[in-house]
Coordinates of C-alpha atoms and ligand atoms in Angstrom, one line a residue:
M1 CA 14.9 6.7 -18.2
S2 CA 14.3 9.1 -15.4
F3 CA 12.6 8.8 -12.0
D4 CA 12.1 11.2 -9.0
F5 CA 13.9 8.8 -6.7
L6 CA 15.8 5.5 -7.0
V7 CA 16.0 3.0 -4.1
I8 CA 18.8 0.5 -4.2
G9 CA 17.7 -2.8 -2.6
S10 CA 14.3 -4.3 -2.0
G11 CA 14.7 -5.7 1.5
I12 CA 12.2 -4.3 4.1
S13 CA 14.2 -1.0 4.3
G14 CA 14.1 -0.3 0.6
L15 CA 10.5 -1.4 0.1
V16 CA 9.3 0.7 3.1
T17 CA 11.1 3.8 1.9
S18 CA 9.7 3.4 -1.6
F19 CA 6.2 2.8 -0.2
W20 CA 6.1 6.2 1.5
L21 CA 7.6 8.0 -1.4
K22 CA 5.2 6.4 -3.9
K23 CA 2.3 7.0 -1.5
R24 CA 3.1 10.7 -1.7
G25 CA 3.1 10.7 -5.5
L26 CA 6.8 10.4 -6.3
D27 CA 7.8 8.3 -9.3
V28 CA 10.1 5.8 -7.6
C29 CA 12.1 3.0 -9.0
V30 CA 13.7 0.1 -7.0
F31 CA 16.8 -1.8 -8.2
E32 CA 17.1 -5.3 -6.8
K33 CA 20.1 -7.4 -7.7
E34 CA 18.4 -10.7 -6.8
K35 CA 15.6 -12.6 -8.6
E36 CA 13.1 -11.8 -5.8
V37 CA 12.4 -9.0 -3.4
G38 CA 12.7 -9.3 0.4
G39 CA 16.4 -9.4 1.1
S40 CA 16.8 -11.2 4.5
I41 CA 13.1 -12.0 4.6
K42 CA 12.7 -15.5 3.2
T43 CA 9.5 -17.4 3.9
V44 CA 9.4 -20.9 2.4
K45 CA 6.3 -23.2 2.3
K46 CA 7.1 -26.8 1.9
D47 CA 5.3 -30.1 2.8
G48 CA 2.7 -28.2 4.8
F49 CA 5.3 -26.4 6.9
L50 CA 5.9 -22.6 6.7
V51 CA 9.5 -21.9 7.6
E52 CA 11.1 -18.5 8.0
L53 CA 14.7 -18.8 6.9
G54 CA 15.4 -15.2 7.8
P55 CA 13.6 -13.2 10.5
N56 CA 10.9 -15.1 12.3
T57 CA 9.1 -12.7 14.6
V58 CA 9.1 -8.9 14.6
L59 CA 8.5 -6.8 17.7
D60 CA 5.7 -4.4 17.0
N61 CA 7.3 -1.3 18.5
T62 CA 7.1 0.7 15.3
P63 CA 4.4 3.3 15.1
Y64 CA 4.2 3.0 11.3
L65 CA 3.2 -0.6 10.8
K66 CA -0.6 0.1 11.1
E67 CA -0.7 2.6 8.3
I68 CA 1.4 0.4 6.0
V69 CA -0.7 -2.6 6.6
E70 CA -4.0 -0.7 6.2
T71 CA -2.8 0.9 3.0
L72 CA -1.8 -2.5 1.6
N73 CA -5.1 -3.9 2.7
I74 CA -3.6 -6.8 4.6
E75 CA -4.9 -6.1 8.1
D76 CA -6.6 -9.5 8.1
S77 CA -3.3 -11.3 7.5
L78 CA -1.4 -9.5 10.3
I79 CA -1.1 -12.0 13.2
Y80 CA 0.4 -11.6 16.7
A81 CA 2.3 -14.3 18.6
K82 CA 0.2 -16.3 21.1
K83 CA 0.5 -15.2 24.7
I84 CA 2.6 -18.2 25.4
N85 CA 5.5 -16.3 23.8
K86 CA 6.1 -14.5 27.0
K87 CA 7.6 -17.6 28.4
R88 CA 11.2 -17.8 27.3
Y89 CA 13.5 -20.6 28.3
I90 CA 17.2 -20.5 29.1
F91 CA 19.4 -23.6 29.0
K92 CA 21.2 -24.1 32.2
D93 CA 23.2 -27.2 33.2
G94 CA 21.5 -29.5 30.7
R95 CA 17.9 -28.4 31.3
L96 CA 15.5 -25.6 30.3
I97 CA 14.4 -23.1 32.9
P98 CA 11.9 -20.2 32.3
L99 CA 13.5 -16.8 32.4
P100 CA 11.9 -14.6 35.0
S101 CA 9.3 -12.5 33.3
N102 CA 9.0 -9.9 36.0
P103 CA 11.0 -8.6 39.0
F104 CA 9.0 -10.8 41.4
N105 CA 9.9 -14.0 39.5
F106 CA 13.5 -12.9 39.3
F107 CA 13.9 -13.2 43.1
F108 CA 12.6 -16.8 43.0
S109 CA 14.3 -17.9 39.8
P110 CA 16.7 -20.9 40.2
I111 CA 18.8 -19.4 37.3
F112 CA 20.3 -16.7 39.5
S113 CA 22.2 -17.0 42.8
L114 CA 21.4 -15.0 45.9
K115 CA 24.5 -12.9 45.3
S116 CA 23.1 -11.9 41.9
K117 CA 19.7 -11.1 43.3
L118 CA 21.2 -8.9 46.0
K119 CA 23.4 -7.1 43.5
I120 CA 20.2 -5.9 41.7
F121 CA 19.3 -3.8 44.8
K122 CA 22.5 -1.9 44.3
E123 CA 21.9 -1.2 40.6
P124 CA 20.2 2.1 41.0
F125 CA 23.2 3.5 42.9
I126 CA 25.8 2.5 40.3
E127 CA 27.4 5.5 38.6
R128 CA 27.1 6.0 34.8
A129 CA 30.1 4.8 32.7
E130 CA 32.7 7.4 31.6
K131 CA 33.7 5.7 28.4
E132 CA 32.0 3.7 25.6
E133 CA 31.4 0.2 26.9
T134 CA 30.8 -3.2 25.4
I135 CA 27.5 -4.8 26.3
A136 CA 29.4 -7.2 28.5
E137 CA 31.2 -4.5 30.4
F138 CA 28.0 -2.6 30.9
A139 CA 26.1 -5.7 32.1
R140 CA 28.9 -6.8 34.3
R141 CA 29.2 -3.4 36.0
R142 CA 25.5 -2.9 36.5
L143 CA 24.0 -6.4 36.9
G144 CA 26.9 -8.8 37.6
E145 CA 28.5 -11.7 35.8
E146 CA 25.7 -14.2 36.2
V147 CA 23.0 -11.9 34.8
L148 CA 25.4 -11.2 31.9
N149 CA 25.9 -14.9 31.3
F150 CA 22.3 -16.1 31.7
A151 CA 20.2 -13.2 30.5
V152 CA 22.0 -10.4 28.7
G153 CA 24.5 -12.6 26.8
P154 CA 21.8 -15.0 25.4
F155 CA 19.6 -12.0 24.5
V156 CA 22.5 -10.6 22.5
S157 CA 22.9 -13.9 20.9
G158 CA 19.2 -14.1 20.0
V159 CA 19.1 -10.6 18.4
Y160 CA 22.6 -10.0 17.0
A161 CA 24.0 -13.5 17.0
G162 CA 26.8 -11.3 18.4
D163 CA 29.6 -11.3 21.0
P164 CA 28.7 -9.2 24.0
E165 CA 32.4 -8.6 24.6
R166 CA 32.6 -6.7 21.3
L167 CA 29.1 -5.1 20.7
S168 CA 28.8 -1.5 21.8
V169 CA 26.0 -0.9 24.4
Q170 CA 25.6 2.6 23.0
W171 CA 25.0 1.5 19.4
A172 CA 23.7 -2.1 19.6
T173 CA 21.3 -1.6 22.5
K174 CA 20.4 2.1 22.2
K175 CA 17.3 1.8 24.4
I176 CA 19.1 0.1 27.2
Y177 CA 22.0 2.6 27.0
A178 CA 19.4 5.4 27.1
L179 CA 18.0 4.1 30.4
E180 CA 21.3 4.6 32.1
K181 CA 22.0 7.9 30.3
N182 CA 18.5 9.4 31.1
Y183 CA 17.6 7.8 34.4
G184 CA 21.0 6.9 35.8
S185 CA 19.8 3.3 36.3
L186 CA 18.1 0.5 34.3
I187 CA 15.7 -0.2 37.2
K188 CA 14.7 3.4 37.6
G189 CA 14.4 3.8 33.9
A190 CA 12.3 0.7 33.5
I191 CA 9.9 1.9 36.3
A192 CA 9.5 5.3 34.7
K193 CA 8.8 3.7 31.3
R194 CA 6.2 1.4 32.8
K195 CA 4.1 4.4 33.7
G196 CA 3.7 5.4 30.1
P197 CA 1.8 3.5 27.4
S198 CA 3.5 0.3 26.3
P199 CA 5.4 0.9 23.1
S200 CA 4.9 -2.6 21.9
K201 CA 1.9 -4.7 21.0
G202 CA 3.9 -7.9 20.9
L203 CA 5.5 -10.0 18.2
F204 CA 3.9 -10.1 14.8
S205 CA 4.1 -11.9 11.5
F206 CA 1.5 -12.6 8.8
K207 CA -0.6 -15.6 8.0
N208 CA 1.6 -16.5 5.1
G209 CA 4.8 -15.4 6.8
L210 CA 6.7 -12.2 6.7
F211 CA 7.1 -12.5 2.9
E212 CA 3.4 -11.5 2.7
L213 CA 4.4 -8.0 3.8
V214 CA 7.2 -7.6 1.3
E215 CA 5.2 -9.1 -1.6
N216 CA 2.5 -6.6 -1.0
L217 CA 5.0 -3.8 -0.7
K218 CA 6.4 -4.9 -4.0
N219 CA 3.0 -4.9 -5.7
F220 CA 2.2 -1.5 -4.3
N221 CA 5.3 0.0 -5.7
G222 CA 5.1 -1.7 -9.1
N223 CA 8.3 -0.2 -10.4
I224 CA 10.8 -2.9 -9.2
Y225 CA 13.6 -3.9 -11.4
L226 CA 14.7 -7.4 -10.4
E227 CA 18.1 -8.8 -11.2
T228 CA 19.3 -5.3 -11.6
E229 CA 22.4 -4.3 -9.7
A230 CA 23.3 -0.6 -9.0
E231 CA 27.0 -0.1 -9.6
E232 CA 27.7 3.6 -9.7
I233 CA 26.2 7.0 -8.8
I234 CA 27.4 9.9 -10.8
P235 CA 26.5 13.5 -9.9
L236 CA 24.9 15.3 -12.9
N237 CA 23.9 18.9 -12.8
G238 CA 22.3 18.8 -9.4
K239 CA 20.8 15.4 -10.1
Y240 CA 22.3 11.9 -10.3
K241 CA 23.0 9.4 -13.0
V242 CA 22.8 5.8 -11.7
I243 CA 24.5 3.1 -13.7
G244 CA 23.6 -0.5 -13.2
K245 CA 23.7 -3.9 -14.7
R246 CA 20.6 -5.9 -15.8
N247 CA 21.1 -9.4 -17.2
D248 CA 24.7 -8.3 -18.1
K249 CA 23.4 -5.2 -20.0
K250 CA 24.2 -1.7 -18.8
I251 CA 21.2 0.3 -17.5
E252 CA 21.2 4.0 -16.8
I253 CA 18.7 6.2 -15.1
E254 CA 18.5 9.8 -14.1
T255 CA 17.1 10.7 -10.7
K256 CA 16.8 13.6 -8.2
G257 CA 18.1 11.3 -5.4
V258 CA 19.1 7.8 -4.3
V259 CA 18.5 5.8 -1.2
I260 CA 21.1 3.0 -0.8
T261 CA 20.3 -0.1 1.2
G262 CA 21.9 -3.5 1.2
D263 CA 24.8 -5.0 3.2
S264 CA 27.8 -2.9 4.0
I265 CA 30.1 -4.3 1.2
S266 CA 27.4 -3.7 -1.5
Q267 CA 27.0 -0.1 -0.3
W268 CA 30.7 0.4 0.0
K269 CA 31.3 -0.7 -3.6
I270 CA 29.0 2.1 -4.8
L271 CA 29.9 4.8 -2.2
K272 CA 33.7 4.4 -2.5
K273 CA 33.5 5.7 -6.1
L274 CA 32.0 9.0 -4.7
D275 CA 34.2 9.1 -1.6
E276 CA 37.3 6.9 -1.4
S277 CA 37.5 7.3 2.4
C278 CA 34.2 5.3 2.8
P279 CA 34.9 2.9 5.6
L280 CA 31.7 0.8 5.4
N281 CA 33.6 -2.3 4.2
D282 CA 35.0 -2.6 7.7
I283 CA 31.7 -3.3 9.4
P284 CA 31.9 -6.8 10.9
Y285 CA 29.1 -9.3 10.3
A286 CA 28.0 -12.5 12.1
G287 CA 27.1 -15.5 9.9
V288 CA 24.2 -17.6 11.0
V289 CA 22.6 -20.9 9.9
I290 CA 18.9 -21.2 10.2
L291 CA 17.5 -24.7 10.4
G292 CA 13.7 -25.4 10.4
I293 CA 12.9 -28.9 11.7
G294 CA 9.5 -30.5 11.7
Y295 CA 8.5 -33.4 14.0
K296 CA 5.4 -35.5 14.7
G297 CA 4.0 -33.8 17.8
G298 CA 4.2 -37.0 19.8
D299 CA 7.9 -37.4 19.2
V300 CA 8.8 -34.3 21.2
G301 CA 8.5 -34.8 24.9
H302 CA 8.8 -31.1 25.9
K303 CA 5.5 -29.1 25.9
L304 CA 7.0 -26.4 23.7
D305 CA 5.0 -24.0 25.8
G306 CA 6.9 -20.8 25.1
F307 CA 8.8 -18.7 22.7
G308 CA 11.8 -21.1 22.6
F309 CA 15.1 -21.3 24.3
L310 CA 18.5 -19.6 24.2
I311 CA 21.8 -21.2 25.1
P312 CA 24.3 -19.0 27.1
Q313 CA 27.6 -18.5 25.3
I314 CA 29.5 -19.8 28.3
Y315 CA 28.6 -23.4 27.2
G316 CA 30.5 -22.9 24.0
K317 CA 27.8 -24.5 21.8
K318 CA 27.3 -23.8 18.1
L319 CA 23.6 -24.0 18.7
L320 CA 22.5 -20.6 19.8
G321 CA 18.9 -21.3 20.4
C322 CA 15.6 -22.6 19.1
L323 CA 12.2 -21.1 18.5
F324 CA 9.0 -23.1 19.1
S325 CA 7.6 -21.7 15.8
S326 CA 4.4 -23.7 15.7
S327 CA 3.6 -22.7 19.3
L328 CA 3.9 -19.0 18.4
F329 CA 1.8 -18.8 15.3
D330 CA -0.9 -21.0 13.7
G331 CA -0.3 -22.4 10.3
R332 CA 3.4 -23.1 10.7
A333 CA 3.1 -26.9 10.7
P334 CA 0.6 -29.5 9.4
Y335 CA -2.0 -30.9 11.8
G336 CA -0.3 -33.2 14.3
Y337 CA 3.2 -31.8 13.7
V338 CA 5.4 -29.2 15.3
L339 CA 8.0 -26.9 13.8
L340 CA 11.2 -25.8 15.5
T341 CA 13.5 -23.1 14.1
C342 CA 17.1 -23.4 15.3
F343 CA 19.8 -20.9 14.8
L344 CA 23.5 -21.7 14.9
G345 CA 26.8 -20.0 14.5
G346 CA 26.9 -16.3 15.3
A347 CA 30.0 -14.2 15.9
L348 CA 31.5 -16.8 18.3
H349 CA 31.0 -19.8 16.1
Q350 CA 31.6 -18.9 12.5
E351 CA 33.1 -22.3 11.9
V352 CA 29.5 -23.7 11.5
L353 CA 29.3 -22.0 8.2
N354 CA 32.1 -24.3 6.9
L355 CA 30.3 -27.5 7.9
K356 CA 28.3 -29.5 5.3
E357 CA 24.5 -29.5 5.6
D358 CA 24.3 -33.1 7.0
E359 CA 27.0 -32.3 9.6
I360 CA 25.0 -29.3 10.7
L361 CA 21.8 -31.3 10.9
N362 CA 23.4 -34.1 12.9
Y363 CA 25.1 -31.7 15.3
T364 CA 21.8 -29.9 15.9
L365 CA 19.9 -33.1 16.4
N366 CA 22.5 -34.4 18.9
E367 CA 22.1 -31.1 20.9
L368 CA 18.3 -30.8 20.5
N369 CA 17.2 -34.4 21.3
P370 CA 18.2 -34.4 25.0
I371 CA 17.1 -30.8 25.6
L372 CA 13.6 -31.3 24.2
D373 CA 13.3 -35.0 25.0
I374 CA 12.9 -35.8 21.3
K375 CA 12.4 -39.5 20.5
G376 CA 11.8 -39.8 16.7
S377 CA 13.6 -38.5 13.6
P378 CA 12.7 -35.3 11.9
A379 CA 9.7 -35.5 9.5
F380 CA 11.1 -32.5 7.6
Y381 CA 14.0 -30.0 7.6
L382 CA 15.0 -26.9 5.7
M383 CA 18.3 -25.0 6.1
K384 CA 19.9 -21.8 5.0
K385 CA 23.4 -20.6 5.6
W386 CA 23.8 -16.8 5.9
E387 CA 27.5 -16.0 5.5
R388 CA 26.8 -12.3 6.3
A389 CA 23.6 -12.4 8.3
I390 CA 23.7 -9.5 10.8
P391 CA 25.9 -6.4 10.9
Q392 CA 27.6 -6.1 14.3
Y393 CA 27.5 -2.7 15.9
N394 CA 30.8 -3.2 17.8
I395 CA 32.9 -0.7 19.8
G396 CA 34.0 1.9 17.2
H397 CA 30.7 1.9 15.4
R398 CA 30.6 5.7 15.8
K399 CA 33.2 6.1 13.1
Y400 CA 30.7 4.9 10.4
I401 CA 28.0 7.3 11.7
E402 CA 30.4 10.2 11.6
W403 CA 31.6 9.3 8.2
R404 CA 28.0 9.3 7.0
K405 CA 27.5 12.8 8.5
N406 CA 30.4 14.2 6.6
F407 CA 29.3 12.4 3.4
Y408 CA 25.9 14.1 3.7
E409 CA 27.6 17.5 3.8
K410 CA 29.1 16.7 0.4
F411 CA 26.3 14.9 -1.4
K412 CA 22.7 16.1 -1.1
N413 CA 19.9 13.6 -1.8
I414 CA 22.0 10.5 -1.4
Y415 CA 20.9 8.6 1.7
I416 CA 22.7 5.7 3.3
S417 CA 20.1 3.4 4.8
G418 CA 19.3 -0.3 5.5
N419 CA 20.3 -2.1 8.6
I420 CA 24.0 -1.4 8.6
L421 CA 24.1 1.6 10.9
D422 CA 20.9 2.5 12.7
G423 CA 19.2 -0.7 13.9
I424 CA 19.0 -4.3 12.7
S425 CA 15.5 -5.5 13.7
V426 CA 12.8 -5.5 11.1
A427 CA 10.9 -3.0 13.2
D428 CA 13.9 -0.7 13.4
C429 CA 14.2 -0.9 9.6
I430 CA 10.5 0.0 9.2
T431 CA 10.8 2.9 11.6
N432 CA 14.0 4.3 10.2
S433 CA 13.0 3.9 6.6
T434 CA 9.7 5.7 7.3
E435 CA 11.5 8.5 9.0
L436 CA 14.0 8.7 6.1
A437 CA 11.1 8.9 3.6
K438 CA 9.5 11.8 5.6
N439 CA 12.9 13.5 5.7
I440 CA 13.2 13.2 1.9
L441 CA 9.7 14.5 1.3
N442 CA 10.5 17.5 3.6
N443 CA 13.7 18.2 1.7
L444 CA 11.8 18.1 -1.6
S445 CA 9.1 20.3 0.0
I446 CA 6.4 17.7 -0.9
Ligands
FAD501 C1 18.9 -15.1 9.6 C2 18.4 -13.8 10.1 C3 17.5 -13.8 11.1 C4 16.9 -12.6 11.6 N1 16.0 -12.6 12.6 C5 15.3 -11.5 12.9 C6 14.1 -11.5 13.7 O1 13.7 -12.6 14.1 N2 13.5 -10.4 14.0 C7 13.9 -9.2 13.5 O2 13.3 -8.1 13.7 N3 15.1 -9.1 12.7 C8 15.7 -10.2 12.3 N4 16.8 -10.2 11.5 C9 17.3 -8.9 11.0 C10 16.4 -8.3 9.9 O3 15.8 -9.4 9.2 C11 17.3 -7.5 8.9 O4 18.1 -6.6 9.6 C12 16.4 -6.7 7.9 O5 15.5 -7.6 7.3 C13 17.3 -6.1 6.9 O6 16.5 -5.4 5.9 P1 17.2 -4.5 4.9 O7 16.2 -4.1 3.9 O8 17.9 -3.3 5.6 O9 18.4 -5.3 4.2 P2 18.3 -6.7 3.4 O10 17.2 -7.5 3.8 O11 19.7 -7.2 3.4 O12 18.0 -6.2 1.9 C14 18.9 -5.5 1.1 C15 18.6 -5.8 -0.4 O13 19.4 -5.0 -1.2 C16 19.8 -5.8 -2.3 N5 21.0 -5.2 -2.9 C17 22.2 -5.0 -2.2 N6 23.1 -4.4 -3.0 C18 22.4 -4.1 -4.2 C19 22.8 -3.4 -5.4 N7 24.0 -2.9 -5.6 N8 21.8 -3.2 -6.4 C20 20.6 -3.8 -6.2 N9 20.2 -4.4 -5.1 C21 21.1 -4.6 -4.1 C22 20.0 -7.2 -1.7 O14 20.0 -8.2 -2.7 C23 18.8 -7.3 -0.8 O15 17.7 -7.8 -1.4 C24 17.3 -11.4 11.0 C25 18.3 -11.4 9.9 C26 18.8 -12.6 9.5 C27 19.7 -12.6 8.3

């Protein structure tokens, strides 16, 4: 068999790359080792609830979503989170307090002390860092310990399930790092950015959950080999032979080029056969447990009038936060019920992954009940443990980027993609995979 291009992995990254290549007329094939497409995107419908066991909401800051959705003819299914999502709660001393949504609110917020509020005035005058910093070092230096603990840390937990003392500000939060680099200050940068058009239209999903997007991408591509694991790429007269395994049978294809997605170990297994110095197996991951819980509406005392809440790491809790899923999008819970989506574990609490399902459920209910004033028992729950959920762009991440640069010097038309190096959000994956496809098409002069 021969194809113009092979994409390894049918998560959002692989499917978006293959979408653009196919749209421009290339004969593209996708290998997916699992029984279903989607990778981390896992929407489950059960008992009238719609639970996202992977990503829940995606920030629409990618310029490419519109064309993808239009081409797939699913504009009518694209939904944006209700305005209520702007209200985000933070857990402090046993209760939920809304995070300030603008600078004015910040100065009146009971979350922060007067000392922290005054420190913000000094932020524009703080020098740039001279070395690569962790997110914690960066936030402490520019904003102070309290803002790190009650705003930056929980944000890092919500996005990366990560440890701010290890994540690199330069690689994990590129846009924030760029504000300091380009404007010398977060405040000056934020003001300058406000003058331009807003890069984001809000948080999106689809009526049938995020799986609706990947399912339509799958149908558009057509050429998807499920339960087919790519194992080796062998250079062959300016092209490549890719060897894989399908239902325990060997499969071989010839192709002009390969895009590799998937977690870092899966990529490393293939790449180390081409370059034994491949370091991708060193990339650390945070494991996460996602727990969707449904209640009768009347059993939850809290109004659930927001996006959800985050718990600062300083409280040492295994529960990182909770989304008010049925408040964000319609159709997530049956009439009269609400759906909450909790996430637990992360880089600081990997021990959760070793607990049994009922232990995790009981622990979560004990935490959740007083916070949200819950009286009854859950009407429904669904859980998924992700041992390797999110790659952590910690200090030292540069070494992987540099290795890839050298690799590209040696091997033309093999591309290392997915969420392991350039961005972990679904929107980042869509943007990066689109730009990768454009790059491939340019290189092929199509
Ligand atoms: C629990 C969780 C919650 C998240 N929440 C959010 C959120 O709310 N918002 C957000 O924007 N992002 C979120 N993310 C991050 C985001 O979902 C992921 O970064 C993104 O979906 C990754 O897509 P991907 O295609 O790069 O990789 P993946 O989704 O991991 O897909 C890779 C695919 O490659 C396949 N594969 C691997 N190796 C091979 C091989 N050798 N041969 C064939 N197939 C192979 C795998 O089976 C998999 O299907 C979350 C992630 C997780 C895990």
